[in-house]
CSV table of C-alpha atoms in Angstrom, one decimal:
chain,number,residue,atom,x,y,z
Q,468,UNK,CA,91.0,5.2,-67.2
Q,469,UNK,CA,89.9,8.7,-66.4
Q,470,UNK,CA,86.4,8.0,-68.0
Q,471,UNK,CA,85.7,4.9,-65.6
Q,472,UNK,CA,86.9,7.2,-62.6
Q,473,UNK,CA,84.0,10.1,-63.8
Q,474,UNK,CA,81.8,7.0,-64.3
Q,475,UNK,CA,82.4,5.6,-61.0
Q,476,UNK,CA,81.4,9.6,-59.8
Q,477,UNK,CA,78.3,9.5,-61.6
Q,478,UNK,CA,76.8,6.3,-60.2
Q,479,UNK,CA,77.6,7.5,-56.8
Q,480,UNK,CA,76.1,10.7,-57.4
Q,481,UNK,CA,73.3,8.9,-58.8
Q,482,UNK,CA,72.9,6.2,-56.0
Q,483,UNK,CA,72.7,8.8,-53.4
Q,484,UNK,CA,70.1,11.0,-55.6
Q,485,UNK,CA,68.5,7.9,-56.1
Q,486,UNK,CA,68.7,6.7,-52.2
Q,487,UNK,CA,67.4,10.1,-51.0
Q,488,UNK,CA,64.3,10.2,-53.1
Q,489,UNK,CA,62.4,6.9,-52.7
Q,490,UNK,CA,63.5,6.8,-48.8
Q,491,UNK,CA,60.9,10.3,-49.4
Q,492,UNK,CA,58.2,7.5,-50.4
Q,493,UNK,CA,58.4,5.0,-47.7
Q,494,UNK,CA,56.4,4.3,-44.4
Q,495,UNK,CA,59.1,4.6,-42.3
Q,496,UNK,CA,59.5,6.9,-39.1
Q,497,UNK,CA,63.2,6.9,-39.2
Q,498,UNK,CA,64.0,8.1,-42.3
Q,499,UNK,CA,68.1,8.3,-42.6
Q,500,UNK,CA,68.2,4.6,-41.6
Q,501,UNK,CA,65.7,3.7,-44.7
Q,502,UNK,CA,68.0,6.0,-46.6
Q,503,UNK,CA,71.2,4.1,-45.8
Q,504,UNK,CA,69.3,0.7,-46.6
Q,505,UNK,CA,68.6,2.6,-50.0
Q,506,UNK,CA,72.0,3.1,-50.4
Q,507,UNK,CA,72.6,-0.4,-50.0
Q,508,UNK,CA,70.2,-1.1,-52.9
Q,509,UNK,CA,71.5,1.8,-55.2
Q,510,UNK,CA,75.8,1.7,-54.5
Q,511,UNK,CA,76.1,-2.2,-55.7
Q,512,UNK,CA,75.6,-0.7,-59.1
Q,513,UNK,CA,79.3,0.9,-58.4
Q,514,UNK,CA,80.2,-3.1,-58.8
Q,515,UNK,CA,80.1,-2.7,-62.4
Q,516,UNK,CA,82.6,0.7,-63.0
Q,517,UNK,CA,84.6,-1.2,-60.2
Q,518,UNK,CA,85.2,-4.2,-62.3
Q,519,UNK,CA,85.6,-2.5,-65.9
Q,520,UNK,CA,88.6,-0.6,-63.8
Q,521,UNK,CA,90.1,-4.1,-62.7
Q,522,UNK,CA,90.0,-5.2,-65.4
Q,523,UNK,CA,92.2,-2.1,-67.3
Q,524,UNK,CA,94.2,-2.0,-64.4
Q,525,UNK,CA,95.3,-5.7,-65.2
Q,526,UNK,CA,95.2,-5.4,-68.9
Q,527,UNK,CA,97.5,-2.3,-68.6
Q,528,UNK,CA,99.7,-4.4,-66.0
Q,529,UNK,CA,99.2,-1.6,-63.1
Q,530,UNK,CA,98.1,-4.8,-61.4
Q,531,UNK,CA,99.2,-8.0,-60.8
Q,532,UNK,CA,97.4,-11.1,-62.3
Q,533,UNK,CA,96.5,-12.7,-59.4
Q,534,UNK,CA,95.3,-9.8,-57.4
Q,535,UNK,CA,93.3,-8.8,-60.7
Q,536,UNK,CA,91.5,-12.5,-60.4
Q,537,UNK,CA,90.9,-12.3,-56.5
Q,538,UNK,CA,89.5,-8.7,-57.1
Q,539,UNK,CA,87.2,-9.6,-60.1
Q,540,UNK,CA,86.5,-12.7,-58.9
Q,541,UNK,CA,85.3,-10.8,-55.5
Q,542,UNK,CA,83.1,-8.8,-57.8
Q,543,UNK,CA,81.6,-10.6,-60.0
Q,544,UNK,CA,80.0,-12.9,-57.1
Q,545,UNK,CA,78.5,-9.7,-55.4
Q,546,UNK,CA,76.8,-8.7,-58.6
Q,547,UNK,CA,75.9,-12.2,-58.8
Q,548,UNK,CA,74.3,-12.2,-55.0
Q,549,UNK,CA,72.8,-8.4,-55.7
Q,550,UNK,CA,71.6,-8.2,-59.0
Q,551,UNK,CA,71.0,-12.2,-60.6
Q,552,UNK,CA,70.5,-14.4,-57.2
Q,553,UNK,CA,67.4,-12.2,-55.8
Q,554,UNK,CA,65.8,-12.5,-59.1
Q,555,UNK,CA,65.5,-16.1,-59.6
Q,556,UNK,CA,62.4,-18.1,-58.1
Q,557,UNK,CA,62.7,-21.7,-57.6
Q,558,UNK,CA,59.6,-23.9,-56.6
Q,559,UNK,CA,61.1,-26.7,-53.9
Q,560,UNK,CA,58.6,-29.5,-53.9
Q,561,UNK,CA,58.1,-31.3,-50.5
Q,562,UNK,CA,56.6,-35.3,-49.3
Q,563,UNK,CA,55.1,-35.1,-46.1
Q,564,UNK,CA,53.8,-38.7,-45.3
Q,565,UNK,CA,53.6,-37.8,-41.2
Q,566,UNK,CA,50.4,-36.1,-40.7
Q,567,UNK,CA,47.4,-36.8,-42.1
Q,568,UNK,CA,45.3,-39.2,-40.0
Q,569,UNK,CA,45.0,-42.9,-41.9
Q,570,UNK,CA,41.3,-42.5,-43.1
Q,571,UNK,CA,42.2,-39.3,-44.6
Q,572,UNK,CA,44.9,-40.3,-46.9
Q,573,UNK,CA,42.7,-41.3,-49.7
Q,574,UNK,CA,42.8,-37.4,-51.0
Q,575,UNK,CA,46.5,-35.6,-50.9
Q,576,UNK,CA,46.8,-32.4,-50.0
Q,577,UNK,CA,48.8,-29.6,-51.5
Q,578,UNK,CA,49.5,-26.5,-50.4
Q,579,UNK,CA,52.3,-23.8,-50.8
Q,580,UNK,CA,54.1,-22.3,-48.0
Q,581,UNK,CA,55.3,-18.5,-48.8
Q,582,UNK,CA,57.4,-16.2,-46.6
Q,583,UNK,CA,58.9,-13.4,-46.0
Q,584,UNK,CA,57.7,-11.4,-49.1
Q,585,UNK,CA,59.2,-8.2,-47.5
Q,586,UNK,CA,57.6,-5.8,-50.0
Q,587,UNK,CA,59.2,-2.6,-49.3
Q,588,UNK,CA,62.6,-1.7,-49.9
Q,589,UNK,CA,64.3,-4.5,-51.4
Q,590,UNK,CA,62.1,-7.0,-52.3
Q,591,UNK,CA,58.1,-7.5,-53.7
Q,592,UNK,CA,58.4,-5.5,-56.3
Q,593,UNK,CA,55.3,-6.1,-59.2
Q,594,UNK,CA,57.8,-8.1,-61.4
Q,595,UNK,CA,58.8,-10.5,-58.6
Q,596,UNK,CA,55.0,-10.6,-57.7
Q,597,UNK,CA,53.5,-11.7,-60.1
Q,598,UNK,CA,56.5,-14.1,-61.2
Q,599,UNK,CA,55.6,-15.6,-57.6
Q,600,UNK,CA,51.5,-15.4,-58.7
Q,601,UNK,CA,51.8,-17.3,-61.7
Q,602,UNK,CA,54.3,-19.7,-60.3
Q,603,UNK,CA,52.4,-20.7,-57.5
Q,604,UNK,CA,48.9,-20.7,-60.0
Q,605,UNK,CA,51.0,-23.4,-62.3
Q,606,UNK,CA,51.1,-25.5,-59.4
Q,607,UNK,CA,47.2,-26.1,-59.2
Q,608,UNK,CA,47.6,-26.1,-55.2
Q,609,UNK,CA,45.0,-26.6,-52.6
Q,610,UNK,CA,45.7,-23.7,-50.7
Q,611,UNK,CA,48.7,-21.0,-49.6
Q,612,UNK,CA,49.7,-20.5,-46.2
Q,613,UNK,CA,51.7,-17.0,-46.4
Q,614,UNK,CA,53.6,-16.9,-43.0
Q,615,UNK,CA,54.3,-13.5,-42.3
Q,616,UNK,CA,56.6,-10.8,-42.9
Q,617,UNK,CA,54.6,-9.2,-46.4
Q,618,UNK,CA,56.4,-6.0,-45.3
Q,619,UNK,CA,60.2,-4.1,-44.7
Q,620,UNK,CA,59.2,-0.3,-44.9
Q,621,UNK,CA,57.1,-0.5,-47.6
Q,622,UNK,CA,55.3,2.6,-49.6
Q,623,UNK,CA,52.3,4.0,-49.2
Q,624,UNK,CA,50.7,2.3,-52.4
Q,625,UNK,CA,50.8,-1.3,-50.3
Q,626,UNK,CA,47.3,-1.8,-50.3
Q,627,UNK,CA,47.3,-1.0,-54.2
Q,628,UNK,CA,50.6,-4.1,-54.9
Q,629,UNK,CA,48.7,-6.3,-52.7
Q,630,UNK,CA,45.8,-6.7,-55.4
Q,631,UNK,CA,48.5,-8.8,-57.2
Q,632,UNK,CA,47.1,-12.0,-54.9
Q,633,UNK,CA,43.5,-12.0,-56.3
Q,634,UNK,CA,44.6,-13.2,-58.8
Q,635,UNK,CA,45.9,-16.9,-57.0
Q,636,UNK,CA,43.5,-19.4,-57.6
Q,637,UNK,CA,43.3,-21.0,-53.9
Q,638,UNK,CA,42.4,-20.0,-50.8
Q,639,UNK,CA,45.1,-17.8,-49.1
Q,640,UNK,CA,45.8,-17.7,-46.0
Q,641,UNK,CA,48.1,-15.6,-43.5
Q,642,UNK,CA,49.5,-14.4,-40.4
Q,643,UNK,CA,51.9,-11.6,-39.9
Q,644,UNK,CA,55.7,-11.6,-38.7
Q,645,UNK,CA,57.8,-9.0,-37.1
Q,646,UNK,CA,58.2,-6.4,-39.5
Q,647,UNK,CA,54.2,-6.3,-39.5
Q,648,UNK,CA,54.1,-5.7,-36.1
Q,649,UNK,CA,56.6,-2.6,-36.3
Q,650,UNK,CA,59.1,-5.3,-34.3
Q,651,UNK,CA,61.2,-3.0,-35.9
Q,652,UNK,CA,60.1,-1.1,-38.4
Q,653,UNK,CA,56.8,1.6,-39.2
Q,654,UNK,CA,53.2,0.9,-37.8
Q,655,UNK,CA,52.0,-0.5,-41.2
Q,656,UNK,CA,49.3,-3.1,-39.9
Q,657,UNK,CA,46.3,-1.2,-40.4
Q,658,UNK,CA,47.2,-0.7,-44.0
Q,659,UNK,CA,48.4,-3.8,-44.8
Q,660,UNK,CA,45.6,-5.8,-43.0
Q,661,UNK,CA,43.4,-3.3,-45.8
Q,662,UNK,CA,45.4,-4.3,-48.2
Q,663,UNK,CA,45.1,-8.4,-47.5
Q,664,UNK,CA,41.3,-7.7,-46.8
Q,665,UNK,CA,40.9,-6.0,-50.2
Q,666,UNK,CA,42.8,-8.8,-52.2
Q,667,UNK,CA,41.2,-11.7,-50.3
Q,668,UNK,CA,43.6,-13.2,-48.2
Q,669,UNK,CA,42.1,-15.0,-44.5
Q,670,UNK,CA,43.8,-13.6,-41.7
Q,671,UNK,CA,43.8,-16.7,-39.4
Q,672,UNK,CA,45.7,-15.0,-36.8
Q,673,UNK,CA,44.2,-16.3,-33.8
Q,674,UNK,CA,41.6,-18.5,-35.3
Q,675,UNK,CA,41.3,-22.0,-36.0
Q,676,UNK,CA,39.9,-23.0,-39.0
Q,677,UNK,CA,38.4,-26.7,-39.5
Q,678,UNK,CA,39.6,-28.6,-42.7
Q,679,UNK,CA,38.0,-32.0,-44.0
Q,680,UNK,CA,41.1,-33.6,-43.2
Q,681,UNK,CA,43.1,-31.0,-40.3
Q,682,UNK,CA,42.5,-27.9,-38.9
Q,683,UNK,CA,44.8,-24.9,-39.4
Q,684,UNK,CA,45.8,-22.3,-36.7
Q,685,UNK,CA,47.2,-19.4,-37.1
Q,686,UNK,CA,49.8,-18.0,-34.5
Q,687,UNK,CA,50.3,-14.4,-33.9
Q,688,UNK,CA,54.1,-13.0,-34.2
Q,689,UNK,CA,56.8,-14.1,-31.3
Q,690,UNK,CA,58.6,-11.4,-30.9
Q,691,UNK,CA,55.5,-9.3,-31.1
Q,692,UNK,CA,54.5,-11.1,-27.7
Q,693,UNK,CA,51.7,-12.1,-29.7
Q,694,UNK,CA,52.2,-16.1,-29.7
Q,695,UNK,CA,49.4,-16.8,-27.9
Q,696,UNK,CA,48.4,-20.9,-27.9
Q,697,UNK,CA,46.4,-21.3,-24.4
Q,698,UNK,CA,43.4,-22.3,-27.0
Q,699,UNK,CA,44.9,-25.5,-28.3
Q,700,UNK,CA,44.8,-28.1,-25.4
Q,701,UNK,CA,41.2,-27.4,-25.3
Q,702,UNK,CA,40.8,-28.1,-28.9
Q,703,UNK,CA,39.5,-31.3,-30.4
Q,704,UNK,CA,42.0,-34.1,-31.3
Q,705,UNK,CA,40.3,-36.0,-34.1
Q,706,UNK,CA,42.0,-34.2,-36.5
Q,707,UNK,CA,45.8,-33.4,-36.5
Q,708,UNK,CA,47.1,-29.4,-37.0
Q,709,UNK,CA,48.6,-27.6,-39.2
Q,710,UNK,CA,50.4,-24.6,-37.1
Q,711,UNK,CA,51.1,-21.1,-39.0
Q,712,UNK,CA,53.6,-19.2,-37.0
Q,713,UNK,CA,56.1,-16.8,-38.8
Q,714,UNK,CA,59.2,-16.9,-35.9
Q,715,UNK,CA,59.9,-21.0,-36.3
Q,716,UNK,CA,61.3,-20.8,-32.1
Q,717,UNK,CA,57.4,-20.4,-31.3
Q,718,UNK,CA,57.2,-24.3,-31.5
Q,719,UNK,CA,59.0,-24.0,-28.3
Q,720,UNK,CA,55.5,-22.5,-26.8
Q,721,UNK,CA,53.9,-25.6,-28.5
Q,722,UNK,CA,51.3,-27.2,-25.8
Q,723,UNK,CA,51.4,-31.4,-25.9
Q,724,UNK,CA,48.5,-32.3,-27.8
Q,725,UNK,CA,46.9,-35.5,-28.6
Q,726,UNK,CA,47.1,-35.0,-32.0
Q,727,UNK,CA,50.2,-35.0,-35.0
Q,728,UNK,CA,51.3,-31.1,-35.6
Q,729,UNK,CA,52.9,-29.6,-38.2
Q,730,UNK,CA,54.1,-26.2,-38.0
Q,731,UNK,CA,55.0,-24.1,-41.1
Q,732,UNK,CA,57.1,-21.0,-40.0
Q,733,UNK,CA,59.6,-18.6,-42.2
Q,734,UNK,CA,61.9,-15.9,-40.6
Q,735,UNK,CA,65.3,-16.7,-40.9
Q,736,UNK,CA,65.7,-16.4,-44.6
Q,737,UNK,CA,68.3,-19.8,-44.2
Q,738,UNK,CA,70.4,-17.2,-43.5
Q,739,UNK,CA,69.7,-15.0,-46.8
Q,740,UNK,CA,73.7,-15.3,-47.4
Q,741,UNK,CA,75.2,-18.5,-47.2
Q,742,UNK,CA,79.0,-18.0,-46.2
Q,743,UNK,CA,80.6,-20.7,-43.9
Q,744,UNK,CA,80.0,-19.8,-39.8
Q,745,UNK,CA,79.2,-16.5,-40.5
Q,746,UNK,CA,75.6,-17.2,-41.2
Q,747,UNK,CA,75.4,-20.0,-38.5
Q,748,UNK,CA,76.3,-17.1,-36.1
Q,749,UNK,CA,73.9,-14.6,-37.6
Q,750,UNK,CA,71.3,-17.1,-37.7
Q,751,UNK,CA,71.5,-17.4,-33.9
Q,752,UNK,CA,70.2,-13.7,-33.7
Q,753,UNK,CA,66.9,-14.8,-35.8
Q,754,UNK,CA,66.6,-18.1,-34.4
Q,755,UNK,CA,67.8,-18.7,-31.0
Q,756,UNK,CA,67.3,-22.8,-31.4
Q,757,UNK,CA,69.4,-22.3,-34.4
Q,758,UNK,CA,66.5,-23.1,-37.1
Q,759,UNK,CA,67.8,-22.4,-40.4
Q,760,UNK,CA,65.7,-23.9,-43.3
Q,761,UNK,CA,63.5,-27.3,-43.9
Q,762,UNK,CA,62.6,-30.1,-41.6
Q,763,UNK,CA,62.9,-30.3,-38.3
Q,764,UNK,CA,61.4,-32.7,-35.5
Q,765,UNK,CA,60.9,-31.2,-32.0
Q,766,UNK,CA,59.3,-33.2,-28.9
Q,767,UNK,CA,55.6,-31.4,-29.7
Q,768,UNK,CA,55.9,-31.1,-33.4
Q,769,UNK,CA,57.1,-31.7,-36.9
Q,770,UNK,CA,58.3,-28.2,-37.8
Q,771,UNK,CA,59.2,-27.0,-41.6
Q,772,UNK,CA,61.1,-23.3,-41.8
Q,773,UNK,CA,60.8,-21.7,-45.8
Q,774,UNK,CA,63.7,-19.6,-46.7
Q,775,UNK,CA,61.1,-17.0,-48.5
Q,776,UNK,CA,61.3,-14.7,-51.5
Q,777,UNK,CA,62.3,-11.3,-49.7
Q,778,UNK,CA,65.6,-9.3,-48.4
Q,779,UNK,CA,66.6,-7.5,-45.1
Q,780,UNK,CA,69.3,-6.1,-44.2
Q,781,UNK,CA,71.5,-6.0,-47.1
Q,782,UNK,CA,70.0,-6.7,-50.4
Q,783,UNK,CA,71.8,-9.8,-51.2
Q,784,UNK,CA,71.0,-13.2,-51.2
Q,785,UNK,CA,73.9,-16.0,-52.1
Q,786,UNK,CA,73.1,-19.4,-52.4
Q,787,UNK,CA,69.4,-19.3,-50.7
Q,788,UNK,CA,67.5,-18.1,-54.1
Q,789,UNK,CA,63.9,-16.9,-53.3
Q,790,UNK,CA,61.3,-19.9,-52.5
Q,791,UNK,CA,58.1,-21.1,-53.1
Q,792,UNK,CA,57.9,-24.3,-51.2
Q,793,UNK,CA,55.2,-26.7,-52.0
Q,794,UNK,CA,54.0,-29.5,-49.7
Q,795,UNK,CA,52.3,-32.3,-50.3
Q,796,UNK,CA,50.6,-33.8,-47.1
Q,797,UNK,CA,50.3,-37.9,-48.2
């Protein structure tokens, strides 16, 4: 028992170490708070010493059965959301049959929606990349629509992991979310717009871009104040839109056009954590008209959230494995 005790020390010891010396590496202007989200990366490895000692305690009957299964069980589902959950990558295939105009439906269209990459602390690191690179190239999609949120105090090598996504073979196509806009975190737009320049990706912020078959906006951040749509009652309506907006509340902004709308947004992570009413009520802090993940019909548009591929917060997902969502327009 005494060595899991000195092995608990050492992994403290060493998550704090640890903790201390990347936050020394990050873009980030408040550097104890990056430090303490470090240490939420690094302690979970304490899990492990944690359950060994459990484990003797109930072998050597200095605890109960029962207590021993509430405590391991408690354990081994934390190690599950920290260390196996984050790691996976599903690909979540979607029929959209509500769009395209009835001409145009001879050719389908297929495009992936990604969001919330959050490289940085927790998340986007080169594995997951290019796991999420050759994924989305297996797919043979017509384009990707990345909706925000690349970042979460990220290093100063950005622009270097962002080469990753020359590799994609479609067009790519983006807008930034909070955390790209400092809304909070470090000033990091100039270097990541470098970054997405240098590896190819269309900032459409702003801009709308004409399609054979739709045209595709891009929507700067809400809570950036940047959700700016005064352009689209003045745009032509022979073609219906495709709306890329990371915060999905911005379809509340939405203008009534003539034409179908679909707006792809990301942002709440479907909560990142699934437990019961807890999430719904921290969900109402990202979303205030409660948007969680998938479809959802409002008065001026069809509206799809993604749950993403990144962490915030606390480096845990549970039952909301990282996302590529593909969608087929029919």
């Amino acid at each position: 028992m005494t060595y899991l005790y000195w092995s608990l020390l050492l992994v403290l010891c060493w998550a704090i170490v640890q903790s201390w010396r990347h936050q020394a590496k990050t873009l980030t202007v408040q550097p104890f708070k990056s430090f303490v989200h470090l240490l939420e990366w690094y302690l979970p490895y304490l899990f492990f010493p944690l359950l060994a000692i459990v484990l003797y305690a109930v072998y050597s009957y200095q605890l109960s059965v029962i207590v021993g299964v509430i405590l391991g069980l408690f354990l081994v589902l934390c190690i599950y959301a920290r260390f196996i959950e984050p790691k996976t990558l599903r690909v979540k295939y979607h029929r959209y049959d509500g769009l395209l105009n009835a001409q145009d439906k001879s050719k389908s269209i297929k495009m992936v929606v990604l969001s919330d990459l959050h490289i940085g602390l927790f998340s986007g690191h080169r594995k997951q990349l290019e796991n999420i690179v050759q994924r989305i190239n297996e797919i043979e999609v017509d384009m990707v629509l990345v909706i925000g949120d690349w970042t979460y105090e990220p290093y100063a090598t950005l622009a270097d992991e962002l080469q990753i996504f020359k590799k994609i073979q479609a067009p790519i196509y983006s807008v930034l979310g909070n955390h790209d806009e400092q809304c909070p975190g470090p000033p990091v737009r100039e270097l990541l717009q470098h970054g997405l320049t240098q590896a190819n990706v269309i900032d459409v912020e702003g801009c709308i871009i004409e399609h054979e078959q739709f045209y595709l906006v891009g929507v700067g951040d809400l809570w950036a104040g940047k959700a700016d749509m005064y352009l689209l009652p003045q745009c032509p309506d022979d073609k219906p839109y495709i709306i890329m907006a990371h915060n999905p509340d911005t379809v509340d902004l939405m203008p009534k056009l003539n034409s179908k709308v679909l707006m792809v947004s990301g942002h709440t992570h479907g909560g990142q954590v699934a437990l019961p009413w807890i999430t719904n009520f921290y969900l109402r802090q990202s979303s205030i008209l409660g948007h969680r993940e998938g479809w959802y019909q409002h008065e001026q548009a069809q509206l799809f959230v993604s749950v993403g591929t990144g962490m915030v917060g606390i480096p845990f997902r549970f039952l909301t494995p990282p996302t590529i969502d593909v969608i087929e327009l029919i």
